[in-house]
Tab-separated table of C-alpha atoms in Angstrom:
chain	number	residue	atom	x	y	z
A	77	MET	CA	-0.260	-0.050	0.163
A	78	PRO	CA	1.335	3.128	-1.331
A	79	ASN	CA	2.022	6.108	1.198
A	80	VAL	CA	-0.164	9.411	1.061
A	81	VAL	CA	2.172	12.602	1.134
A	82	CYS	CA	-0.031	15.702	1.502
A	83	ARG	CA	1.203	19.505	1.688
A	84	LEU	CA	-0.779	21.649	3.445
A	85	SER	CA	-1.778	25.045	2.279
A	86	SER	CA	1.409	26.307	4.371
A	87	GLY	CA	3.427	24.273	1.407
A	88	PHE	CA	4.641	22.222	4.688
A	89	VAL	CA	5.237	18.264	3.257
A	90	TYR	CA	4.499	14.972	5.398
A	91	THR	CA	3.109	11.761	4.612
A	92	LEU	CA	1.089	9.517	5.673
A	93	TYR	CA	1.988	6.027	6.187
A	94	LEU	CA	-0.170	3.315	6.171
A	95	SER	CA	0.470	0.012	7.346
A	96	ARG	CA	1.797	-3.376	5.130
A	97	LYS	CA	1.033	-6.203	7.416
A	98	ARG	CA	-3.032	-7.394	7.596
A	99	THR	CA	-4.137	-7.429	11.104
A	100	PRO	CA	-7.295	-8.608	12.385
A	101	ARG	CA	-10.316	-6.396	12.081
A	102	ALA	CA	-8.840	-4.741	9.282
A	103	ARG	CA	-6.734	-2.313	12.169
A	104	VAL	CA	-4.484	0.446	10.370
A	105	ALA	CA	-1.266	1.846	12.049
A	106	MET	CA	-0.810	5.727	11.137
A	107	ARG	CA	2.594	8.344	11.805
A	108	ILE	CA	1.991	11.566	11.126
A	109	ASP	CA	6.009	13.215	12.358
A	110	SER	CA	4.314	13.456	15.448
A	111	GLY	CA	4.099	9.728	16.333
A	112	ILE	CA	0.267	9.460	16.860
A	113	PRO	CA	-1.546	6.511	16.273
A	114	CYS	CA	-5.393	5.420	15.429
A	115	ALA	CA	-6.772	2.090	14.893
A	116	PRO	CA	-9.998	2.091	13.927
A	117	TRP	CA	-12.900	0.531	15.648
A	118	ALA	CA	-14.463	-1.471	14.000
A	119	PRO	CA	-13.792	-1.728	9.453
A	120	PRO	CA	-17.180	-1.144	7.270
A	121	LEU	CA	-19.387	-3.396	7.067
A	122	LEU	CA	-20.131	-1.860	3.272
A	123	ARG	CA	-18.232	-1.091	-0.063
A	124	TRP	CA	-18.489	1.824	-1.546
A	125	ALA	CA	-17.561	3.516	-4.690
A	126	GLY	CA	-15.901	6.464	-3.901
A	127	SER	CA	-14.961	5.124	-0.216
A	128	LYS	CA	-12.958	7.256	1.996
A	129	ARG	CA	-11.139	3.829	3.495
A	130	LYS	CA	-8.281	4.285	2.660
A	131	LEU	CA	-7.538	7.881	4.129
A	132	LEU	CA	-8.851	6.473	6.964
A	133	PRO	CA	-6.226	7.009	9.956
A	134	LEU	CA	-5.883	10.971	8.251
A	135	LEU	CA	-9.448	11.164	8.738
A	136	MET	CA	-9.481	9.988	12.619
A	137	ALA	CA	-6.668	12.432	12.701
A	138	TYR	CA	-8.517	14.770	11.639
A	139	SER	CA	-11.248	13.814	13.665
A	140	PRO	CA	-12.224	16.058	17.234
A	141	SER	CA	-11.476	14.032	20.328
A	142	GLU	CA	-13.902	15.321	21.888
A	143	PHE	CA	-17.935	15.279	20.467
A	144	LYS	CA	-21.024	15.019	21.593
A	145	ARG	CA	-23.519	13.800	18.525
A	146	TYR	CA	-21.165	12.359	15.179
A	147	VAL	CA	-23.174	13.773	11.632
A	148	GLU	CA	-22.816	12.406	8.853
A	149	PRO	CA	-25.381	13.241	5.585
A	150	PHE	CA	-23.640	11.332	3.058
A	151	ALA	CA	-23.473	7.616	5.156
A	152	GLY	CA	-22.077	5.390	2.331
A	153	SER	CA	-19.675	2.333	3.947
A	154	ALA	CA	-20.115	4.262	7.373
A	155	CYS	CA	-16.249	3.821	8.164
A	156	LEU	CA	-15.010	6.353	9.243
A	157	PHE	CA	-17.770	6.547	11.229
A	158	PHE	CA	-17.024	3.045	12.638
A	159	ALA	CA	-14.152	3.821	12.287
A	160	LEU	CA	-14.476	6.540	16.048
A	161	ARG	CA	-17.355	4.784	17.517
A	162	PRO	CA	-19.445	7.353	18.477
A	163	ARG	CA	-22.040	6.947	21.507
A	164	GLN	CA	-24.404	9.512	19.285
A	165	ALA	CA	-25.014	9.733	15.860
A	166	ILE	CA	-26.828	10.816	12.789
A	167	LEU	CA	-26.042	8.887	8.996
A	168	GLY	CA	-28.035	9.976	6.515
A	169	ASP	CA	-27.882	9.370	3.149
A	170	ILE	CA	-29.909	9.618	-0.081
A	171	ASN	CA	-30.116	5.808	-0.700
A	172	ALA	CA	-33.222	4.688	1.817
A	173	GLU	CA	-32.443	0.665	1.486
A	174	LEU	CA	-28.760	1.447	2.601
A	175	LEU	CA	-30.132	2.969	5.931
A	176	GLU	CA	-32.788	0.231	6.242
A	177	THR	CA	-30.203	-2.337	5.718
A	178	TYR	CA	-28.434	-0.766	9.227
A	179	SER	CA	-30.774	-0.589	10.637
A	180	THR	CA	-31.853	-4.246	10.394
A	181	VAL	CA	-27.597	-5.523	11.192
A	182	ARG	CA	-28.206	-2.884	13.900
A	183	SER	CA	-30.927	-5.528	15.260
A	184	HIS	CA	-30.600	-8.902	14.144
A	185	PRO	CA	-26.595	-8.979	13.070
A	186	ARG	CA	-26.137	-13.093	13.806
A	187	LEU	CA	-29.182	-13.786	11.811
A	188	VAL	CA	-27.953	-10.825	9.133
A	189	ALA	CA	-24.670	-12.448	8.599
A	190	ARG	CA	-25.354	-16.129	8.597
A	191	LYS	CA	-28.710	-15.218	5.988
A	192	ALA	CA	-25.699	-13.023	4.007
A	193	ARG	CA	-22.977	-15.770	4.409
A	194	SER	CA	-24.730	-18.057	3.178
A	195	TRP	CA	-25.770	-18.056	0.048
A	196	ASN	CA	-22.264	-18.599	-2.640
A	197	SER	CA	-19.884	-16.159	-4.874
A	198	SER	CA	-20.496	-18.578	-7.470
A	199	ARG	CA	-21.868	-15.942	-10.852
A	200	THR	CA	-25.230	-18.042	-10.603
A	201	HIS	CA	-25.952	-18.024	-7.420
A	202	TYR	CA	-25.184	-13.440	-7.956
A	203	TYR	CA	-27.375	-13.167	-10.518
A	204	ALA	CA	-30.009	-14.936	-9.024
A	205	ILE	CA	-30.353	-13.116	-5.666
A	206	ARG	CA	-30.028	-10.384	-7.846
A	207	ARG	CA	-32.760	-10.724	-9.484
A	208	ARG	CA	-34.850	-11.050	-6.000
A	209	VAL	CA	-37.612	-8.079	-5.510
A	210	PRO	CA	-36.369	-6.991	-1.995
A	211	GLN	CA	-39.998	-5.928	-1.232
A	212	GLU	CA	-41.201	-9.518	-1.301
A	213	LEU	CA	-38.380	-10.227	0.969
A	214	GLN	CA	-38.691	-9.616	5.083
A	215	PRO	CA	-36.323	-7.367	6.568
A	216	VAL	CA	-33.072	-10.080	8.081
A	217	GLU	CA	-33.262	-11.981	3.600
A	218	ARG	CA	-33.476	-7.594	2.710
A	219	ALA	CA	-30.613	-6.686	4.054
A	220	ALA	CA	-28.425	-9.659	3.595
A	221	ARG	CA	-29.292	-9.540	-0.399
A	222	PHE	CA	-28.212	-5.964	0.178
A	223	VAL	CA	-25.320	-6.833	1.714
A	224	TYR	CA	-24.669	-10.057	-0.041
A	225	LEU	CA	-24.801	-8.259	-3.916
A	226	ASN	CA	-22.424	-4.993	-2.482
A	227	ARG	CA	-19.352	-7.076	-1.439
A	228	ARG	CA	-19.892	-9.568	-4.932
A	229	CYS	CA	-21.130	-6.599	-7.287
A	230	PHE	CA	-18.438	-4.895	-9.143
A	231	ASN	CA	-16.331	-2.628	-7.211
A	232	GLY	CA	-18.747	-1.472	-4.396
A	233	VAL	CA	-20.787	0.678	-6.572
A	234	TYR	CA	-24.444	0.698	-6.048
A	235	ARG	CA	-26.950	1.944	-9.705
A	236	THR	CA	-29.981	0.834	-10.480
A	237	ASN	CA	-32.089	0.445	-13.003
A	238	ARG	CA	-34.888	2.641	-14.889
A	239	ARG	CA	-37.329	0.507	-12.140
A	240	GLY	CA	-35.335	0.568	-10.159
A	241	ALA	CA	-33.915	-2.215	-9.622
A	242	PHE	CA	-29.979	-3.284	-8.657
A	243	ASN	CA	-28.260	-3.832	-11.815
A	244	VAL	CA	-24.313	-3.818	-11.363
A	245	PRO	CA	-22.557	-7.400	-12.927
A	246	ARG	CA	-20.577	-9.101	-10.284
A	247	GLY	CA	-17.119	-8.493	-9.631
A	248	VAL	CA	-13.938	-10.806	-9.978
A	249	ARG	CA	-11.963	-9.256	-7.121
A	250	THR	CA	-13.716	-8.717	-4.060
A	251	GLY	CA	-12.250	-9.511	-1.246
A	252	ARG	CA	-13.012	-10.915	1.472
A	253	PHE	CA	-16.945	-11.352	3.172
A	254	PRO	CA	-17.492	-10.643	6.664
A	255	ASP	CA	-17.368	-12.941	9.166
A	256	GLU	CA	-20.415	-12.468	12.325
A	257	ARG	CA	-18.364	-10.969	14.320
A	258	THR	CA	-17.979	-7.303	12.195
A	259	PHE	CA	-21.525	-7.521	11.607
A	260	TYR	CA	-21.773	-8.095	15.699
A	261	ARG	CA	-19.320	-5.464	16.151
A	262	CYS	CA	-21.348	-3.535	13.460
A	263	SER	CA	-23.920	-3.700	15.196
A	264	VAL	CA	-22.588	-2.810	18.623
A	265	ALA	CA	-21.883	0.501	16.700
A	266	LEU	CA	-24.953	1.294	14.928
A	267	ARG	CA	-26.669	1.049	19.105
A	268	GLY	CA	-27.170	5.020	19.390
A	269	THR	CA	-27.421	5.760	15.854
A	270	GLU	CA	-30.350	8.074	14.152
A	271	PHE	CA	-30.915	7.266	10.869
A	272	ARG	CA	-32.321	9.806	8.120
A	273	SER	CA	-32.857	9.081	4.346
A	274	GLY	CA	-33.746	11.624	1.652
A	275	ASP	CA	-31.604	14.825	1.239
A	276	PHE	CA	-27.948	16.030	3.082
A	277	GLU	CA	-30.279	19.156	4.266
A	278	ASN	CA	-32.731	17.046	6.100
A	279	CYS	CA	-29.732	15.300	7.851
A	280	LEU	CA	-27.954	18.988	8.970
A	281	SER	CA	-31.442	19.803	10.081
A	282	ASP	CA	-30.943	20.167	13.582
A	283	VAL	CA	-26.901	20.349	14.511
A	284	ARG	CA	-25.976	21.874	17.622
A	285	LYS	CA	-23.352	22.771	19.221
A	286	GLY	CA	-20.174	20.746	20.672
A	287	ASP	CA	-21.762	18.173	17.381
A	288	PHE	CA	-18.635	16.949	14.653
A	289	VAL	CA	-19.753	16.512	10.784
A	290	TYR	CA	-17.999	14.731	8.452
A	291	LEU	CA	-18.898	15.838	5.030
A	292	ASP	CA	-17.993	13.108	1.790
A	293	PRO	CA	-20.686	14.515	-1.111
A	294	PRO	CA	-20.431	12.813	-4.400
A	295	TYR	CA	-18.856	13.999	-7.402
A	296	SER	CA	-20.029	17.470	-8.512
A	297	VAL	CA	-21.541	15.569	-12.544
A	298	THR	CA	-22.383	17.782	-15.979
A	299	ARG	CA	-24.575	14.866	-16.565
A	300	PRO	CA	-26.497	13.095	-14.164
A	301	ARG	CA	-25.777	9.319	-14.479
A	302	PHE	CA	-29.025	7.789	-13.511
A	303	GLY	CA	-29.485	5.323	-10.787
A	304	GLU	CA	-25.801	6.278	-9.131
A	305	TYR	CA	-25.727	8.060	-6.015
A	306	GLY	CA	-29.516	8.151	-6.694
A	307	TYR	CA	-31.863	9.885	-9.270
A	308	GLY	CA	-30.272	13.471	-9.882
A	309	CYS	CA	-27.058	12.754	-8.088
A	310	PHE	CA	-25.503	15.613	-6.945
A	311	GLY	CA	-24.701	18.878	-8.998
A	312	ASP	CA	-23.118	22.900	-9.093
A	313	PRO	CA	-26.454	23.980	-7.158
A	314	ASP	CA	-26.056	20.938	-4.065
A	315	LEU	CA	-21.949	22.096	-3.747
A	316	GLU	CA	-23.444	26.044	-3.255
A	317	ARG	CA	-26.557	24.617	-0.575
A	318	LEU	CA	-23.105	22.826	0.935
A	319	ALA	CA	-21.039	25.746	1.532
A	320	ALA	CA	-24.510	27.963	2.961
A	321	CYS	CA	-24.593	23.933	5.479
A	322	LEU	CA	-21.207	24.384	6.677
A	323	LYS	CA	-21.546	28.517	7.116
A	324	ARG	CA	-24.413	27.249	9.633
A	325	ILE	CA	-22.763	25.114	11.541
A	326	ASP	CA	-19.668	26.574	12.571
A	327	SER	CA	-22.706	29.450	13.026
A	328	VAL	CA	-23.983	27.590	16.253
A	329	GLY	CA	-20.493	25.664	17.690
A	330	ALA	CA	-19.966	22.616	15.179
A	331	THR	CA	-17.368	20.983	14.165
A	332	PHE	CA	-16.968	20.134	10.775
A	333	LEU	CA	-14.302	18.418	8.167
A	334	VAL	CA	-15.442	18.039	4.536
A	335	SER	CA	-13.441	15.884	2.060
A	336	TYR	CA	-13.874	17.298	-1.945
A	337	SER	CA	-12.783	16.374	-5.377
A	338	ASP	CA	-9.646	19.523	-5.637
A	339	SER	CA	-11.374	21.968	-8.102
A	340	GLY	CA	-12.555	25.458	-8.839
A	341	GLU	CA	-15.514	25.683	-7.715
A	342	PHE	CA	-15.100	23.940	-4.476
A	343	ARG	CA	-12.303	26.293	-3.633
A	344	ASP	CA	-13.885	29.097	-3.969
A	345	LEU	CA	-16.571	27.470	-1.701
A	346	ILE	CA	-14.450	27.025	0.921
A	347	GLN	CA	-11.828	29.606	0.985
A	348	GLU	CA	-12.521	30.698	4.370
A	349	TRP	CA	-11.438	27.193	6.048
A	350	ASN	CA	-8.606	26.094	6.912
A	351	CYS	CA	-8.010	23.495	4.090
A	352	ILE	CA	-5.214	20.299	3.482
A	353	THR	CA	-4.152	19.266	-0.148
A	354	LEU	CA	-3.631	15.461	-0.825
A	355	ARG	CA	-3.039	13.090	-3.911
A	356	VAL	CA	-5.413	10.317	-3.729
A	357	ARG	CA	-5.996	7.081	-6.076
A	358	ARG	CA	-9.053	6.656	-7.139
A	359	HIS	CA	-11.309	3.300	-7.823
A	360	VAL	CA	-14.635	4.208	-9.379
A	361	ALA	CA	-13.167	3.579	-12.685
A	362	GLY	CA	-14.033	0.845	-14.056
A	363	PHE	CA	-10.817	-0.456	-15.558
A	364	ALA	CA	-7.462	-0.911	-13.847
A	365	ARG	CA	-5.718	1.513	-16.142
A	366	HIS	CA	-8.475	4.222	-16.154
A	367	ARG	CA	-7.588	4.187	-12.534
A	368	ALA	CA	-5.802	7.056	-11.368
A	369	THR	CA	-3.938	9.833	-8.733
A	370	VAL	CA	-6.326	12.914	-8.233
A	371	SER	CA	-6.224	15.599	-5.724
A	372	GLU	CA	-8.653	15.702	-2.401
A	373	ILE	CA	-9.143	18.755	-0.261
A	374	LEU	CA	-9.540	18.351	3.681
A	375	ALA	CA	-11.539	21.479	4.563
A	376	SER	CA	-12.396	22.493	7.980
A	377	ASN	CA	-13.293	24.916	11.050
A	378	LYS	CA	-10.952	24.264	12.913
A	379	VAL	CA	-7.076	24.208	12.606
A	380	LEU	CA	-5.858	20.924	10.084
A	381	ASN	CA	-1.922	22.075	10.158
A	382	LYS	CA	-1.079	18.932	13.832
A	383	ALA	CA	-2.983	15.938	13.409
A	384	GLY	CA	-5.172	15.604	16.399
A	385	SER	CA	-6.106	19.373	16.874
């Protein structure tokens, strides 16, 4: 796993060292000059296109050490949430089935795990499970289907056709399927969590002093990709709404950390906040030859020039 070289707005450069050793429960080690270790409490249950899992040590280092409540309006795999394991949290997403899956895993981790793990990874089995209609299934089987398809599909992409049916093909290199213990740890992490489906502003409507808000919106697109990240996706007008939300979050005394593609539009909207630019390798493209190292921004209303501050 390559090191991540980060350049602060002041011009100072540091390297994020990611452990090459695969330790139990997907724990990773991190060192930023000062030598601050970070170990996630639990690995994310799901794969998710655009996930910041490889930046997790950095995100953990720049998360506040103390906060009253954790809020994440673009949950996806919620890797930072599971790493921090906050006692109180609000997870939001435009994907209602995703949040329902988390809710069911919280209530019935063992049942969901055993059902999902009972299905093999063959091509025939994958497409048979994909053809099942979620609305016709009981909650446990519906959640198991969601986890199974997510872990066995191509690149962790969530995409639907015009009828709203999941249509991502089977993946080849999908990694190790979560064991029952992972389901249980995720269930424990979700115990104090409220779920809010819909637009991201719904999740941010009652942010208050002492909250920590992490935002990782999908990249803005000029031509919506039908069915990916939900209908309408995320465009430039949404970026402007996001910028207004950041100001409201700051005004009430909450802390925010936002990660986004390094673009002129985004820089203009967050120029009043503290920023770090870093290079990351994206893994959303369909083929390895199309995957590239790109520039991303971390922005916050708190100082970012010292890890853990």
